[in-house]
Amino acid sequence: WSRIPQLLYSTNRPQNYNDIHPQEEQELNHQLQSILTLTVGEIDNLGPRDATETVLGMAKIVNFLRNTHSDRRVGYHQIIFQELLLDCKSEPRKYIFQLFATAAARLLPRCEARRLSNLSYAYALVGHLPVFDD
């Protein structure tokens, strides 16, 4: 997840959506959905570094999508990420970021200052204030 924003920004070239074979798009969609499902399923097994980089990567993807959402020349990969991480109002899917916040809360005592800063930045990017039961 941490590498995807770099790839999105470096490949921010318009692609002709009609040139993409539906099978390729469907396969990529399935693969990314599987990765997201595995990531969410393994969230409790991540250490501070991995959890922070995952949340920050997803937040940067959301930020990228928000900044290019009005651009009519988006590529099919952007459309797939929009479906995975944004709701119909182009807002981040809060439940994903809440799951990570809940898992990260257990890691806070082991987090370095840099990780805490990155977590704060990630949640500021997506505009989500995590809710905790205390």
XYZ file of N, CA and C in Angstrom:
402
model
N 0.814 -1.188 0.000
C 0.000 0.000 0.000
C 0.860 1.255 0.000
N 2.031 1.169 0.595
C 2.867 2.366 0.679
C 3.495 2.730 -0.662
N 3.630 1.800 -1.547
C 4.244 2.058 -2.859
C 3.232 2.564 -3.894
N 1.982 2.252 -3.724
C 0.947 2.587 -4.710
C 0.841 4.088 -4.973
N 0.844 4.946 -3.950
C 0.752 6.379 -4.255
C 1.886 6.871 -5.153
N 3.089 6.370 -4.940
C 4.217 6.757 -5.791
C 3.955 6.345 -7.232
N 3.401 5.166 -7.420
C 3.097 4.694 -8.771
C 1.977 5.517 -9.400
N 0.971 5.857 -8.616
C -0.132 6.661 -9.149
C 0.357 8.028 -9.604
N 1.179 8.666 -8.777
C 1.663 9.997 -9.137
C 2.620 9.949 -10.325
N 3.412 8.888 -10.411
C 4.365 8.811 -11.518
C 3.702 8.395 -12.823
N 2.549 7.759 -12.741
C 1.856 7.325 -13.962
C 0.592 8.125 -14.180
N 0.572 9.352 -13.729
C -0.627 10.176 -13.862
C -0.733 10.706 -15.294
N -0.711 9.783 -16.203
C -0.897 10.117 -17.605
C -2.275 9.635 -18.012
N -2.994 10.422 -18.783
C -4.314 9.974 -19.214
C -4.212 8.671 -20.006
N -5.094 7.762 -19.702
C -5.193 6.522 -20.459
C -6.563 6.472 -21.097
N -6.622 5.920 -22.270
C -7.916 5.768 -22.914
C -8.612 4.569 -22.276
N -9.625 4.857 -21.498
C -10.327 3.807 -20.762
C -10.886 2.746 -21.708
N -11.241 3.128 -22.923
C -11.816 2.183 -23.880
C -10.796 1.203 -24.422
N -9.496 1.499 -24.258
C -8.456 0.603 -24.757
C -8.183 -0.567 -23.810
N -8.757 -0.547 -22.650
C -8.525 -1.582 -21.648
C -9.522 -2.718 -21.866
N -8.981 -3.928 -21.893
C -9.854 -5.090 -22.032
C -10.617 -5.301 -20.727
N -11.904 -5.563 -20.816
C -12.699 -5.779 -19.599
C -12.128 -6.877 -18.710
N -11.527 -7.894 -19.323
C -10.962 -8.983 -18.534
C -9.767 -8.488 -17.701
N -8.933 -7.620 -18.282
C -7.800 -7.064 -17.545
C -8.282 -6.217 -16.367
N -9.276 -5.403 -16.623
C -9.819 -4.555 -15.566
C -10.429 -5.413 -14.468
N -11.173 -6.422 -14.838
C -11.817 -7.299 -13.869
C -10.765 -8.047 -13.038
N -9.690 -8.488 -13.678
C -8.631 -9.199 -12.972
C -7.922 -8.278 -11.969
N -7.600 -7.058 -12.405
C -6.958 -6.103 -11.508
C -7.877 -5.759 -10.348
N -9.139 -5.558 -10.625
C -10.109 -5.253 -9.581
C -10.159 -6.384 -8.556
N -10.209 -7.612 -9.043
C -10.250 -8.774 -8.155
C -8.979 -8.859 -7.308
N -7.821 -8.638 -7.926
C -6.550 -8.724 -7.204
C -6.461 -7.655 -6.115
N -6.846 -6.430 -6.444
C -6.779 -5.353 -5.456
C -7.788 -5.561 -4.329
N -8.964 -6.063 -4.673
C -9.957 -6.371 -3.632
C -9.418 -7.454 -2.712
N -8.756 -8.458 -3.273
C -8.165 -9.526 -2.463
C -7.072 -8.990 -1.545
N -6.245 -8.107 -2.061
C -5.177 -7.511 -1.253
C -5.780 -6.697 -0.107
N -6.812 -5.917 -0.406
C -7.466 -5.130 0.640
C -8.076 -6.040 1.697
N -8.736 -7.097 1.273
C -9.354 -8.042 2.207
C -8.300 -8.703 3.088
N -7.174 -9.122 2.492
C -6.089 -9.723 3.271
C -5.488 -8.718 4.245
N -5.308 -7.487 3.795
C -4.731 -6.456 4.652
C -5.621 -6.204 5.862
N -6.909 -6.057 5.619
C -7.846 -5.828 6.720
C -7.891 -7.048 7.640
N -7.829 -8.235 7.060
C -7.860 -9.454 7.864
C -6.621 -9.647 8.723
N -5.499 -9.132 8.273
C -4.235 -9.295 9.001
C -3.868 -8.071 9.828
N -4.772 -7.145 9.942
C -4.486 -5.871 10.589
C -3.935 -6.024 12.007
N -4.435 -6.994 12.735
C -3.981 -7.184 14.113
C -2.593 -7.805 14.198
N -2.095 -8.328 13.102
C -0.777 -8.952 13.089
C 0.328 -8.005 12.615
N -0.036 -6.785 12.266
C 0.950 -5.826 11.782
C 1.678 -5.172 12.956
N 2.957 -4.913 12.750
C 3.726 -4.162 13.738
C 3.527 -2.674 13.525
N 4.106 -1.847 14.384
C 3.923 -0.402 14.264
C 4.322 0.168 12.904
N 5.445 -0.261 12.398
C 5.914 0.270 11.108
C 4.970 -0.112 9.976
N 4.627 -1.392 9.881
C 3.753 -1.857 8.805
C 2.370 -1.227 8.881
N 1.832 -1.134 10.088
C 0.504 -0.535 10.247
C 0.521 0.926 9.819
N 1.543 1.649 10.247
C 1.653 3.068 9.897
C 1.813 3.264 8.404
N 2.696 2.495 7.787
C 2.920 2.634 6.342
C 1.680 2.252 5.538
N 0.947 1.273 6.013
C -0.279 0.865 5.325
C -1.322 1.968 5.378
N -1.562 2.505 6.567
C -2.554 3.571 6.708
C -2.130 4.809 5.927
N -0.866 5.171 6.017
C -0.381 6.351 5.301
C -0.478 6.146 3.794
N -0.149 4.951 3.315
C -0.273 4.654 1.889
C -1.708 4.779 1.408
N -2.637 4.219 2.167
C -4.050 4.311 1.797
C -4.534 5.763 1.834
N -4.084 6.514 2.822
C -4.477 7.926 2.916
C -3.951 8.715 1.714
N -2.745 8.423 1.297
C -2.177 9.114 0.131
C -2.923 8.725 -1.147
N -3.362 7.487 -1.242
C -4.167 7.068 -2.388
C -5.473 7.852 -2.402
N -6.132 7.941 -1.249
C -7.381 8.698 -1.143
C -7.147 10.152 -1.534
N -6.071 10.740 -1.054
C -5.748 12.122 -1.382
C -5.545 12.294 -2.889
N -4.836 11.369 -3.494
C -4.614 11.404 -4.940
C -5.944 11.321 -5.681
N -6.795 10.390 -5.266
C -8.082 10.197 -5.935
C -8.971 11.427 -5.802
N -8.957 12.032 -4.643
C -9.751 13.248 -4.451
C -9.270 14.372 -5.364
N -7.962 14.476 -5.527
C -7.408 15.548 -6.356
C -7.602 15.313 -7.844
N -7.828 14.070 -8.252
C -8.014 13.765 -9.667
C -9.438 13.348 -9.982
N -10.309 13.328 -8.962
C -11.676 12.826 -9.161
C -12.436 13.628 -10.221
N -12.239 14.920 -10.260
C -12.976 15.742 -11.230
C -12.341 15.703 -12.618
N -11.169 15.115 -12.715
C -10.483 15.020 -14.003
C -11.136 13.915 -14.825
N -11.620 14.254 -15.980
C -12.318 13.259 -16.815
C -11.364 12.254 -17.446
N -10.069 12.492 -17.344
C -9.097 11.635 -18.009
C -8.470 10.627 -17.048
N -9.209 10.172 -16.083
C -8.648 9.219 -15.132
C -8.472 7.863 -15.801
N -7.484 7.125 -15.335
C -7.236 5.792 -15.856
C -8.077 4.754 -15.144
N -8.114 3.568 -15.703
C -8.966 2.533 -15.108
C -8.475 2.130 -13.736
N -7.152 2.201 -13.494
C -6.646 1.852 -12.166
C -7.173 2.829 -11.115
N -7.337 4.091 -11.491
C -7.878 5.070 -10.557
C -9.338 4.773 -10.236
N -10.071 4.349 -11.234
C -11.479 4.009 -11.029
C -11.596 2.830 -10.063
N -10.720 1.859 -10.199
C -10.749 0.699 -9.317
C -10.430 1.117 -7.879
N -9.406 1.961 -7.696
C -9.083 2.432 -6.344
C -10.210 3.276 -5.766
N -10.877 4.049 -6.608
C -12.019 4.827 -6.128
C -13.098 3.899 -5.585
N -13.363 2.818 -6.294
C -14.385 1.870 -5.843
C -13.981 1.179 -4.547
N -12.679 0.938 -4.361
C -12.206 0.260 -3.159
C -12.180 1.168 -1.928
N -11.702 2.401 -2.100
C -11.407 3.242 -0.950
C -12.331 4.439 -0.750
N -13.152 4.760 -1.754
C -14.046 5.911 -1.625
C -15.498 5.467 -1.714
N -16.369 6.208 -1.043
C -17.794 5.911 -1.158
C -18.385 6.695 -2.323
N -19.687 6.646 -2.465
C -20.342 7.293 -3.605
C -20.232 8.817 -3.576
N -19.871 9.376 -2.432
C -19.704 10.832 -2.312
C -18.229 11.239 -2.412
N -17.379 10.314 -2.847
C -15.935 10.529 -2.941
C -15.289 10.809 -1.592
N -15.895 10.273 -0.560
C -15.319 10.349 0.778
C -14.657 9.007 1.084
N -13.609 9.027 1.907
C -12.965 7.748 2.244
C -13.928 6.820 2.963
N -13.778 5.553 2.704
C -14.597 4.565 3.406
C -14.110 4.534 4.855
N -14.867 5.162 5.706
C -14.471 5.378 7.105
C -14.213 4.069 7.846
N -14.963 3.023 7.523
C -14.792 1.781 8.263
C -13.390 1.211 8.096
N -12.785 1.390 6.922
C -11.423 0.888 6.710
C -10.456 1.631 7.628
N -10.561 2.949 7.641
C -9.641 3.738 8.451
C -9.928 3.579 9.942
N -11.166 3.315 10.305
C -11.486 3.056 11.709
C -10.887 1.729 12.151
N -10.945 0.709 11.296
C -10.329 -0.582 11.630
C -8.844 -0.418 11.906
N -8.175 0.349 11.050
C -6.745 0.559 11.241
C -6.467 1.391 12.489
N -7.315 2.356 12.774
C -7.133 3.173 13.978
C -7.261 2.317 15.229
N -8.231 1.425 15.245
C -8.435 0.548 16.398
C -7.223 -0.360 16.598
N -6.705 -0.909 15.496
C -5.518 -1.759 15.585
C -4.293 -0.941 15.997
N -4.168 0.255 15.443
C -3.017 1.106 15.757
C -3.023 1.541 17.220
N -4.210 1.694 17.797
C -4.296 2.113 19.197
C -3.578 1.123 20.109
N -3.642 -0.149 19.771
C -2.955 -1.165 20.575
C -1.447 -1.088 20.399
N -1.006 -0.493 19.302
C 0.424 -0.402 19.013
C 1.062 0.883 19.537
N 0.266 1.841 19.952
C 0.786 3.151 20.340
C 1.919 3.093 21.364
N 1.833 2.244 22.378
C 2.943 2.220 23.344
C 4.285 1.806 22.717
N 4.241 1.088 21.591
C 5.484 0.645 20.941
C 5.892 1.537 19.775
N 5.117 2.571 19.482
C 5.385 3.434 18.323
C 6.453 4.476 18.627
N 7.328 4.666 17.649
C 8.287 5.764 17.716
C 7.542 7.052 17.367
N 8.127 8.177 17.695
C 7.511 9.475 17.419
C 7.213 9.643 15.926
N 8.095 9.163 15.095
C 7.901 9.269 13.640
C 6.643 8.538 13.202
N 6.396 7.373 13.758
C 5.205 6.585 13.409
C 3.934 7.304 13.873
N 3.982 7.869 15.069
C 2.829 8.618 15.573
C 2.529 9.814 14.679
N 3.580 10.476 14.248
C 3.420 11.628 13.358
C 2.810 11.202 12.028
N 3.274 10.089 11.485
C 2.742 9.586 10.214
C 1.282 9.154 10.343
N 0.934 8.555 11.473
C -0.470 8.184 11.704
C -1.359 9.423 11.758
N -0.899 10.420 12.483
C -1.666 11.673 12.576
C -1.836 12.299 11.201
N -0.771 12.316 10.445
C -0.810 12.889 9.095
C -1.783 12.112 8.204
N -1.753 10.782 8.285
C -2.635 9.949 7.465
C -4.104 10.265 7.754
N -4.446 10.354 9.023
C -5.838 10.624 9.368
C -6.236 12.057 9.036
N -5.287 12.965 9.074
C -5.572 14.339 8.642
C -5.822 14.387 7.135
N -5.057 13.609 6.373
C -5.252 13.565 4.914
C -6.654 13.101 4.535
N -7.138 12.071 5.213
C -8.460 11.536 4.867
C -9.582 12.263 5.594
N -9.223 13.101 6.557
C -10.234 13.846 7.281
C -11.080 12.969 8.192
N -10.447 11.971 8.786
C -11.178 11.056 9.666
C -10.619 11.158 11.069
N -11.469 11.419 12.013
C -11.098 11.426 13.412
C -11.552 10.104 14.010
N -10.603 9.210 14.297
C -10.987 7.890 14.825
C -11.736 8.009 16.141
N -12.670 7.097 16.333
C -13.474 7.034 17.561
C -13.051 5.791 18.334
N -12.778 5.987 19.611
C -12.348 4.870 20.457
C -13.300 4.722 21.632
N -13.455 3.499 22.082
C -14.303 3.210 23.243
C -13.457 3.300 24.514
N -13.379 4.465 25.125
C -12.708 4.574 26.417
C -13.564 5.351 27.358
